[in-house]
Amino acid sequence: KAGVTQTPRYLIKTRGQQVTLSCSPISGHRSVSWYQQTPGQGLQFLFEYFSETQRNKGNFPGRFSGRQFSNSRSEMNVSTLELGDSALYLCASSLGLEIPGQFFGPGTRLTVL
Amino acid sequence: LAKTTQPISMDSYEGQEVNITCSHNNIATNDYITWYQQFPSQGPRFIIQGYKTKVTNEVASLFIPADRKSSTLSLPRVSLSDTAVYYCLVGAAALNYGGSQGNLIFGKGTKLSVKP
């Protein structure tokens, strides 16, 4: 089976812009989780989707949003980018029958200038 | 919310057994404990998961005492390629397990350095 794929792998944006990141889970997996990783804060949970419904949300401002499509693919959007949003954004998928996030993608490296 | 505490770093030598302990005093009844390994510029990789007592797979063992307030990841005979950051995660199980559905919180991670 193909692993979790994320696009794009690298992205450079400027403050105030918005960005959309995409994640395709492993075939058959219905749960998708998103995480932000920075050197200072480590891995932080953003949100989790299961069957197109958000069922878990971390402590991030409303500028961070996401959605999941009927084919389980997921997107996350960050509006009004700030310098502090520069991070590695990781997507993880699971069957949904156990703890989410067991299979991680390679991540999208977002740099905000 | 179950928060975790791990040592920031550990050093070891090839061939030794490494034990990394994670504290999670506020673990909820339905929370599972999961450990991940992460190499630079890569996503975390699942190592092992458990609920109580001991779990063993081909990569590691996970020891969980009866009170579940801590857990210990044991890596037998480490090699240079085991140099990585190891994360302890305590979180709810899926809806069909009746989990608490609280936030999933990673620890800060333990940077393991294996020397020759």
Coordinates of N, CA, C and O in Angstrom, one line a residue, chain B residues 6 15 17 32-33 40 43 48 67 75 81 89 91 94 97 105-106 109 114:
Chain B
Q6 N 9.0 13.7 29.6 CA 10.1 12.8 29.3 C 11.4 13.5 29.5 O 11.5 14.7 29.4
G15 N 24.7 -1.5 21.1 CA 24.6 -2.8 21.8 C 24.0 -2.8 23.2 O 23.6 -3.8 23.7
E17 N 21.1 -1.7 26.1 CA 19.6 -1.6 26.1 C 19.3 -0.2 26.6 O 19.9 0.3 27.6
Y32 N -4.8 5.3 25.8 CA -3.8 4.4 25.4 C -2.4 5.2 25.4 O -2.4 6.4 25.3
I33 N -1.3 4.4 25.5 CA 0.0 5.0 25.4 C 0.7 4.5 24.2 O 0.7 3.3 23.9
P40 N 15.2 13.3 11.7 CA 15.1 14.7 11.1 C 14.4 14.8 9.8 O 14.7 13.9 8.9
G43 N 8.4 12.4 9.0 CA 7.3 12.2 10.0 C 7.5 11.2 11.0 O 8.3 10.3 10.8
I48 N 5.2 1.4 19.1 CA 4.5 0.5 19.9 C 3.4 1.2 20.7 O 3.4 2.4 20.9
D67 N -0.6 1.4 38.0 CA -1.3 2.7 38.1 C -1.3 3.5 36.8 O -2.0 4.5 36.7
L75 N 14.4 -0.3 24.4 CA 14.9 -0.7 23.1 C 16.1 -1.6 23.3 O 17.1 -1.2 23.9
S81 N 21.7 3.6 14.1 CA 20.5 4.0 13.4 C 19.3 4.3 14.3 O 18.2 4.7 13.8
L89 N 3.1 9.4 23.5 CA 1.7 10.0 23.3 C 0.7 9.3 24.1 O 0.6 8.1 24.1
G91 N -3.4 9.3 24.6 CA -4.6 9.8 24.0 C -5.7 8.9 24.0 O -5.6 7.7 24.3
A94 N -10.6 5.5 19.7 CA -11.5 6.0 18.8 C -13.0 5.9 19.4 O -13.2 5.4 20.5
Y97 N -14.4 2.9 20.8 CA -13.9 2.4 22.1 C -14.4 3.2 23.3 O -14.1 3.0 24.4
I105 N -1.9 14.8 23.0 CA -0.8 15.6 23.4 C 0.5 14.8 23.3 O 0.6 13.7 24.0
F106 N 1.4 15.2 22.5 CA 2.7 14.6 22.4 C 3.6 15.2 23.6 O 3.5 16.3 23.9
G109 N 9.5 15.0 23.7 CA 10.3 14.1 23.0 C 11.7 13.9 23.7 O 12.1 14.8 24.4
V114 N 23.0 7.5 20.0 CA 23.7 6.3 20.2 C 25.1 6.5 19.6 O 25.3 6.9 18.4

